[in-house]
Amino acid sequence: MNSSITQKEYQGRIKRIIINEDEIKKKIKKAGKWIDGLYDGNPILLVSILKGAFVFMADICREVSVPCEIGFLCAKSYYSGTESTGDVKITMDLDRDISNYHVVIVEDIIDTGRTLNDVVKILKSRNPLSLKVVTLLDKPSRRAVEFEADLSLFTIPDHFVIGYGLDCNEIFRNLPYIAEYNQDYIE
Ligand code: IMP
Ligand code: MG
């Protein structure tokens, strides 16, 4: 289906930029300092949830000055197009035991809260030294389960957004900014 999207539709689906590259950069610098302050020189493990958080991870890990390792897990959630189906599955797990690590989860967006709620439960059961959650975006108005990140860089209204790692049907992840997705596009 995606392979048949025209350039015109691709452009038309990008409704408007809501957070530009500069704003993202500035907030990520601050977030790096926040992490440094929390761990005071102690080593940490940054865990990114694929695929959406891969761009955020690449940028935030370069703003952190404490010794830092990187891990990835893939939590496949529920989005068919722009709507939640309610299932969260870990389809690719971390490659190490986290019991000796201060873990910081790096997530792209908290929407219903289901993904992080489940992932945090699973990782806590593995007894890390500590566990914190940093999210780039937060849509608090959409919460289905109670969940709050330790640090949220931007709070956004209930719009489906794309870019900077976030997709709609696997495209738009490479946009360098966050944009509102145009659901009503007609060619
Ligand atoms: P939650 O489990 O509903 O909190 O959703 C978390 C996951 O859903 C995120 O990691 C994203 O991959 C995806 N998601 C939620 N909202 C959006 C959006 O507006 N655009 C793209 N992906 C989204
Ligand atoms: Mg996603």
PDB file of C-alpha atoms and ligand atoms in Angstrom:
ATOM      1  CA  MET A   1       0.000   0.000   0.000  1.00  0.00           C
ATOM      2  CA  ASN A   2       2.751   2.443   0.985  1.00  0.00           C
ATOM      3  CA  SER A   3       4.702   1.759  -2.155  1.00  0.00           C
ATOM      4  CA  SER A   4       1.827   3.242  -4.118  1.00  0.00           C
ATOM      5  CA  ILE A   5       1.710   6.593  -2.316  1.00  0.00           C
ATOM      6  CA  THR A   6       2.319   9.446  -4.751  1.00  0.00           C
ATOM      7  CA  GLN A   7       4.697  12.325  -4.006  1.00  0.00           C
ATOM      8  CA  LYS A   8       1.681  14.619  -4.085  1.00  0.00           C
ATOM      9  CA  GLU A   9      -0.190  12.590  -1.464  1.00  0.00           C
ATOM     10  CA  TYR A  10       2.996  12.278   0.618  1.00  0.00           C
ATOM     11  CA  GLN A  11       3.298  16.073   0.757  1.00  0.00           C
ATOM     12  CA  GLY A  12      -0.443  16.488   1.277  1.00  0.00           C
ATOM     13  CA  ARG A  13      -0.409  14.186   4.309  1.00  0.00           C
ATOM     14  CA  ILE A  14       1.998  16.547   6.113  1.00  0.00           C
ATOM     15  CA  LYS A  15      -0.541  19.050   7.443  1.00  0.00           C
ATOM     16  CA  ARG A  16       1.674  21.470   9.400  1.00  0.00           C
ATOM     17  CA  ILE A  17       4.841  21.471  11.427  1.00  0.00           C
ATOM     18  CA  ILE A  18       4.043  21.599  15.138  1.00  0.00           C
ATOM     19  CA  ILE A  19       7.602  21.321  16.548  1.00  0.00           C
ATOM     20  CA  ASN A  20      10.584  22.371  14.464  1.00  0.00           C
ATOM     21  CA  GLU A  21      14.154  21.047  14.481  1.00  0.00           C
ATOM     22  CA  ASP A  22      15.511  23.898  16.604  1.00  0.00           C
ATOM     23  CA  GLU A  23      12.909  23.469  19.314  1.00  0.00           C
ATOM     24  CA  ILE A  24      13.599  19.734  19.437  1.00  0.00           C
ATOM     25  CA  LYS A  25      17.368  20.296  19.660  1.00  0.00           C
ATOM     26  CA  LYS A  26      17.075  22.786  22.521  1.00  0.00           C
ATOM     27  CA  LYS A  27      14.825  20.523  24.591  1.00  0.00           C
ATOM     28  CA  ILE A  28      17.076  17.518  24.026  1.00  0.00           C
ATOM     29  CA  LYS A  29      20.121  19.446  25.257  1.00  0.00           C
ATOM     30  CA  LYS A  30      18.202  20.236  28.456  1.00  0.00           C
ATOM     31  CA  ALA A  31      17.094  16.605  28.782  1.00  0.00           C
ATOM     32  CA  GLY A  32      20.731  15.459  28.504  1.00  0.00           C
ATOM     33  CA  LYS A  33      21.661  17.770  31.368  1.00  0.00           C
ATOM     34  CA  TRP A  34      18.712  16.477  33.394  1.00  0.00           C
ATOM     35  CA  ILE A  35      19.983  12.910  32.947  1.00  0.00           C
ATOM     36  CA  ASP A  36      23.550  13.911  33.865  1.00  0.00           C
ATOM     37  CA  GLY A  37      22.273  15.590  37.023  1.00  0.00           C
ATOM     38  CA  LEU A  38      20.290  12.524  38.075  1.00  0.00           C
ATOM     39  CA  TYR A  39      23.092   9.996  37.805  1.00  0.00           C
ATOM     40  CA  ASP A  40      26.020  12.130  38.933  1.00  0.00           C
ATOM     41  CA  GLY A  41      28.714  10.258  36.992  1.00  0.00           C
ATOM     42  CA  ASN A  42      27.244   6.771  37.477  1.00  0.00           C
ATOM     43  CA  PRO A  43      26.886   4.591  34.365  1.00  0.00           C
ATOM     44  CA  ILE A  44      23.452   4.166  32.832  1.00  0.00           C
ATOM     45  CA  LEU A  45      21.712   2.061  30.203  1.00  0.00           C
ATOM     46  CA  LEU A  46      19.527   3.984  27.764  1.00  0.00           C
ATOM     47  CA  VAL A  47      16.771   1.738  26.420  1.00  0.00           C
ATOM     48  CA  SER A  48      14.954   2.856  23.334  1.00  0.00           C
ATOM     49  CA  ILE A  49      11.665   1.423  22.187  1.00  0.00           C
ATOM     50  CA  LEU A  50      11.781   0.715  18.494  1.00  0.00           C
ATOM     51  CA  LYS A  51      10.984   1.793  16.026  1.00  0.00           C
ATOM     52  CA  GLY A  52       9.521   5.187  16.899  1.00  0.00           C
ATOM     53  CA  ALA A  53      12.207   6.285  19.369  1.00  0.00           C
ATOM     54  CA  PHE A  54      15.251   5.574  17.198  1.00  0.00           C
ATOM     55  CA  VAL A  55      15.810   9.198  16.130  1.00  0.00           C
ATOM     56  CA  PHE A  56      15.242  10.569  19.649  1.00  0.00           C
ATOM     57  CA  MET A  57      17.675   7.971  21.029  1.00  0.00           C
ATOM     58  CA  ALA A  58      20.371   8.917  18.503  1.00  0.00           C
ATOM     59  CA  ASP A  59      20.105  12.574  19.528  1.00  0.00           C
ATOM     60  CA  ILE A  60      19.652  12.272  23.293  1.00  0.00           C
ATOM     61  CA  CYS A  61      22.505   9.783  23.778  1.00  0.00           C
ATOM     62  CA  ARG A  62      24.884  12.406  22.356  1.00  0.00           C
ATOM     63  CA  GLU A  63      23.781  14.957  24.963  1.00  0.00           C
ATOM     64  CA  VAL A  64      24.535  12.669  27.891  1.00  0.00           C
ATOM     65  CA  SER A  65      27.933  12.922  29.598  1.00  0.00           C
ATOM     66  CA  VAL A  66      27.710  10.079  32.135  1.00  0.00           C
ATOM     67  CA  PRO A  67      29.081   6.697  30.924  1.00  0.00           C
ATOM     68  CA  CYS A  68      26.248   5.258  28.923  1.00  0.00           C
ATOM     69  CA  GLU A  69      25.333   2.014  27.185  1.00  0.00           C
ATOM     70  CA  ILE A  70      22.577   1.670  24.610  1.00  0.00           C
ATOM     71  CA  GLY A  71      19.892  -1.004  24.353  1.00  0.00           C
ATOM     72  CA  PHE A  72      16.896  -1.556  22.118  1.00  0.00           C
ATOM     73  CA  LEU A  73      13.680  -3.414  22.432  1.00  0.00           C
ATOM     74  CA  CYS A  74      10.811  -3.589  20.061  1.00  0.00           C
ATOM     75  CA  ALA A  75       7.333  -3.203  21.497  1.00  0.00           C
ATOM     76  CA  LYS A  76       4.850  -3.616  18.747  1.00  0.00           C
ATOM     77  CA  SER A  77       1.724  -1.761  19.564  1.00  0.00           C
ATOM     78  CA  TYR A  78      -1.605  -1.625  18.288  1.00  0.00           C
ATOM     79  CA  TYR A  79      -1.609   1.017  15.632  1.00  0.00           C
ATOM     80  CA  SER A  80      -3.427   0.072  12.540  1.00  0.00           C
ATOM     81  CA  GLY A  81      -3.247   3.376  10.692  1.00  0.00           C
ATOM     82  CA  THR A  82      -3.898   5.925  13.435  1.00  0.00           C
ATOM     83  CA  GLU A  83      -6.062   3.929  15.848  1.00  0.00           C
ATOM     84  CA  SER A  84      -5.160   1.804  18.841  1.00  0.00           C
ATOM     85  CA  THR A  85      -6.063  -1.902  18.947  1.00  0.00           C
ATOM     86  CA  GLY A  86      -5.005  -2.249  22.597  1.00  0.00           C
ATOM     87  CA  ASP A  87      -2.326  -4.982  22.317  1.00  0.00           C
ATOM     88  CA  VAL A  88       1.289  -4.563  23.347  1.00  0.00           C
ATOM     89  CA  LYS A  89       3.849  -7.237  22.551  1.00  0.00           C
ATOM     90  CA  ILE A  90       7.634  -7.297  23.002  1.00  0.00           C
ATOM     91  CA  THR A  91       8.726  -8.610  19.625  1.00  0.00           C
ATOM     92  CA  MET A  92      12.473  -8.057  20.151  1.00  0.00           C
ATOM     93  CA  ASP A  93      13.925  -8.073  23.648  1.00  0.00           C
ATOM     94  CA  LEU A  94      17.031  -6.485  25.209  1.00  0.00           C
ATOM     95  CA  ASP A  95      20.260  -8.404  24.695  1.00  0.00           C
ATOM     96  CA  ARG A  96      21.438  -8.274  28.342  1.00  0.00           C
ATOM     97  CA  ASP A  97      20.573  -8.700  31.974  1.00  0.00           C
ATOM     98  CA  ILE A  98      19.618  -5.266  33.362  1.00  0.00           C
ATOM     99  CA  SER A  99      19.894  -6.100  37.072  1.00  0.00           C
ATOM    100  CA  ASN A 100      23.166  -4.156  37.356  1.00  0.00           C
ATOM    101  CA  TYR A 101      22.007  -1.051  35.518  1.00  0.00           C
ATOM    102  CA  HIS A 102      20.388   2.285  36.139  1.00  0.00           C
ATOM    103  CA  VAL A 103      17.940   2.133  33.225  1.00  0.00           C
ATOM    104  CA  VAL A 104      16.477   5.130  31.388  1.00  0.00           C
ATOM    105  CA  ILE A 105      13.731   4.303  28.910  1.00  0.00           C
ATOM    106  CA  VAL A 106      13.741   6.647  25.919  1.00  0.00           C
ATOM    107  CA  GLU A 107      10.308   6.753  24.241  1.00  0.00           C
ATOM    108  CA  ASP A 108       8.924   8.762  21.342  1.00  0.00           C
ATOM    109  CA  ILE A 109       5.382   9.398  22.573  1.00  0.00           C
ATOM    110  CA  ILE A 110       2.980   8.451  25.348  1.00  0.00           C
ATOM    111  CA  ASP A 111      -0.515   8.218  24.004  1.00  0.00           C
ATOM    112  CA  THR A 112      -2.867   5.766  25.759  1.00  0.00           C
ATOM    113  CA  GLY A 113       0.027   4.864  28.090  1.00  0.00           C
ATOM    114  CA  ARG A 114      -0.421   1.138  27.480  1.00  0.00           C
ATOM    115  CA  THR A 115       2.953   0.502  25.838  1.00  0.00           C
ATOM    116  CA  LEU A 116       5.037   2.075  28.581  1.00  0.00           C
ATOM    117  CA  ASN A 117       2.849   0.752  31.345  1.00  0.00           C
ATOM    118  CA  ASP A 118       3.526  -2.797  30.098  1.00  0.00           C
ATOM    119  CA  VAL A 119       7.194  -2.251  29.233  1.00  0.00           C
ATOM    120  CA  VAL A 120       7.921  -0.644  32.624  1.00  0.00           C
ATOM    121  CA  LYS A 121       6.250  -3.559  34.448  1.00  0.00           C
ATOM    122  CA  ILE A 122       8.332  -6.067  32.499  1.00  0.00           C
ATOM    123  CA  LEU A 123      11.618  -4.218  33.013  1.00  0.00           C
ATOM    124  CA  LYS A 124      10.956  -3.597  36.733  1.00  0.00           C
ATOM    125  CA  SER A 125      10.429  -7.322  37.231  1.00  0.00           C
ATOM    126  CA  ARG A 126      14.058  -7.762  36.093  1.00  0.00           C
ATOM    127  CA  ASN A 127      15.284  -5.713  39.078  1.00  0.00           C
ATOM    128  CA  PRO A 128      17.304  -2.866  37.581  1.00  0.00           C
ATOM    129  CA  LEU A 129      19.158  -0.601  40.065  1.00  0.00           C
ATOM    130  CA  SER A 130      16.657   2.099  39.081  1.00  0.00           C
ATOM    131  CA  LEU A 131      14.270   2.862  36.245  1.00  0.00           C
ATOM    132  CA  LYS A 132      13.275   6.225  34.757  1.00  0.00           C
ATOM    133  CA  VAL A 133      11.250   7.172  31.697  1.00  0.00           C
ATOM    134  CA  VAL A 134      11.963  10.052  29.331  1.00  0.00           C
ATOM    135  CA  THR A 135       9.496  10.751  26.538  1.00  0.00           C
ATOM    136  CA  LEU A 136       9.815  13.198  23.691  1.00  0.00           C
ATOM    137  CA  LEU A 137       6.059  13.746  23.347  1.00  0.00           C
ATOM    138  CA  ASP A 138       3.109  13.330  25.645  1.00  0.00           C
ATOM    139  CA  LYS A 139      -0.585  13.322  24.724  1.00  0.00           C
ATOM    140  CA  PRO A 140      -2.140  13.285  28.222  1.00  0.00           C
ATOM    141  CA  SER A 141      -5.681  13.764  26.907  1.00  0.00           C
ATOM    142  CA  ARG A 142      -5.568  10.290  25.323  1.00  0.00           C
ATOM    143  CA  ARG A 143      -4.603   8.248  28.408  1.00  0.00           C
ATOM    144  CA  ALA A 144      -6.389   4.910  28.843  1.00  0.00           C
ATOM    145  CA  VAL A 145      -4.169   3.776  31.737  1.00  0.00           C
ATOM    146  CA  GLU A 146      -2.567   5.996  34.343  1.00  0.00           C
ATOM    147  CA  PHE A 147       1.023   6.643  33.386  1.00  0.00           C
ATOM    148  CA  GLU A 148       3.441   9.520  33.840  1.00  0.00           C
ATOM    149  CA  ALA A 149       6.974   9.879  32.503  1.00  0.00           C
ATOM    150  CA  ASP A 150       9.740  11.201  34.754  1.00  0.00           C
ATOM    151  CA  LEU A 151      10.540  13.706  32.019  1.00  0.00           C
ATOM    152  CA  SER A 152       8.391  14.742  29.091  1.00  0.00           C
ATOM    153  CA  LEU A 153       9.868  17.184  26.569  1.00  0.00           C
ATOM    154  CA  PHE A 154       6.680  18.355  24.834  1.00  0.00           C
ATOM    155  CA  THR A 155       3.008  18.056  25.726  1.00  0.00           C
ATOM    156  CA  ILE A 156       0.838  18.037  22.603  1.00  0.00           C
ATOM    157  CA  PRO A 157      -2.911  18.061  21.962  1.00  0.00           C
ATOM    158  CA  ASP A 158      -4.826  15.094  20.593  1.00  0.00           C
ATOM    159  CA  HIS A 159      -3.429  15.107  17.047  1.00  0.00           C
ATOM    160  CA  PHE A 160      -1.863  12.184  15.270  1.00  0.00           C
ATOM    161  CA  VAL A 161       1.704  13.276  14.600  1.00  0.00           C
ATOM    162  CA  ILE A 162       4.473  12.120  12.279  1.00  0.00           C
ATOM    163  CA  GLY A 163       8.182  12.723  11.818  1.00  0.00           C
ATOM    164  CA  TYR A 164      11.333  12.567  13.932  1.00  0.00           C
ATOM    165  CA  GLY A 165      10.934   8.786  14.202  1.00  0.00           C
ATOM    166  CA  LEU A 166       7.145   8.673  14.334  1.00  0.00           C
ATOM    167  CA  ASP A 167       5.299   7.045  11.490  1.00  0.00           C
ATOM    168  CA  CYS A 168       1.958   6.534   9.918  1.00  0.00           C
ATOM    169  CA  ASN A 169       1.913   3.095   8.287  1.00  0.00           C
ATOM    170  CA  GLU A 170       5.732   3.051   8.439  1.00  0.00           C
ATOM    171  CA  ILE A 171       6.349   6.227   6.471  1.00  0.00           C
ATOM    172  CA  PHE A 172       7.321   9.788   7.491  1.00  0.00           C
ATOM    173  CA  ARG A 173       9.800   8.619  10.177  1.00  0.00           C
ATOM    174  CA  ASN A 174      12.647  10.473   8.451  1.00  0.00           C
ATOM    175  CA  LEU A 175      11.070  13.944   8.607  1.00  0.00           C
ATOM    176  CA  PRO A 176      13.423  16.084  10.757  1.00  0.00           C
ATOM    177  CA  TYR A 177      10.505  17.820  12.518  1.00  0.00           C
ATOM    178  CA  ILE A 178       7.211  16.802  14.176  1.00  0.00           C
ATOM    179  CA  ALA A 179       4.174  17.454  12.010  1.00  0.00           C
ATOM    180  CA  GLU A 180       0.466  16.954  12.297  1.00  0.00           C
ATOM    181  CA  TYR A 181      -0.776  14.170  10.020  1.00  0.00           C
ATOM    182  CA  ASN A 182      -3.499  15.116   7.577  1.00  0.00           C
ATOM    183  CA  GLN A 183      -6.140  12.427   7.936  1.00  0.00           C
ATOM    184  CA  ASP A 184      -8.548  14.235   5.629  1.00  0.00           C
ATOM    185  CA  TYR A 185      -6.234  14.500   2.671  1.00  0.00           C
ATOM    186  CA  ILE A 186      -8.035  14.116  -0.631  1.00  0.00           C
ATOM    187  CA  GLU A 187      -6.078  14.128  -3.880  1.00  0.00           C
TER     188      GLU A 187
HETATM  189  P1  IMP B   1       0.548   4.176  23.808  1.00  0.00           P
HETATM  190  O1  IMP B   1       0.806   2.753  24.161  1.00  0.00           O
HETATM  191  O2  IMP B   1      -0.861   4.408  23.370  1.00  0.00           O
HETATM  192  O3  IMP B   1       0.985   5.158  24.853  1.00  0.00           O
HETATM  193  O4  IMP B   1       1.349   4.514  22.473  1.00  0.00           O
HETATM  194  C1  IMP B   1       2.661   4.466  22.347  1.00  0.00           C
HETATM  195  C2  IMP B   1       3.090   4.160  20.936  1.00  0.00           C
HETATM  196  O5  IMP B   1       2.076   4.409  19.941  1.00  0.00           O
HETATM  197  C3  IMP B   1       4.219   5.072  20.617  1.00  0.00           C
HETATM  198  O6  IMP B   1       5.439   4.495  20.969  1.00  0.00           O
HETATM  199  C4  IMP B   1       4.065   5.307  19.132  1.00  0.00           C
HETATM  200  O7  IMP B   1       4.849   4.373  18.448  1.00  0.00           O
HETATM  201  C5  IMP B   1       2.592   5.091  18.827  1.00  0.00           C
HETATM  202  N1  IMP B   1       1.880   6.388  18.680  1.00  0.00           N
HETATM  203  C6  IMP B   1       1.054   6.973  19.565  1.00  0.00           C
HETATM  204  N2  IMP B   1       0.605   8.167  19.125  1.00  0.00           N
HETATM  205  C7  IMP B   1       1.190   8.352  17.936  1.00  0.00           C
HETATM  206  C8  IMP B   1       1.151   9.438  16.979  1.00  0.00           C
HETATM  207  O8  IMP B   1       0.497  10.483  17.136  1.00  0.00           O
HETATM  208  N3  IMP B   1       1.905   9.258  15.862  1.00  0.00           N
HETATM  209  C9  IMP B   1       2.661   8.135  15.628  1.00  0.00           C
HETATM  210  N4  IMP B   1       2.739   7.122  16.497  1.00  0.00           N
HETATM  211  C10 IMP B   1       2.011   7.218  17.639  1.00  0.00           C
HETATM  212 MG    MG B   2       5.081   3.557  16.477  1.00  0.00          MG
END
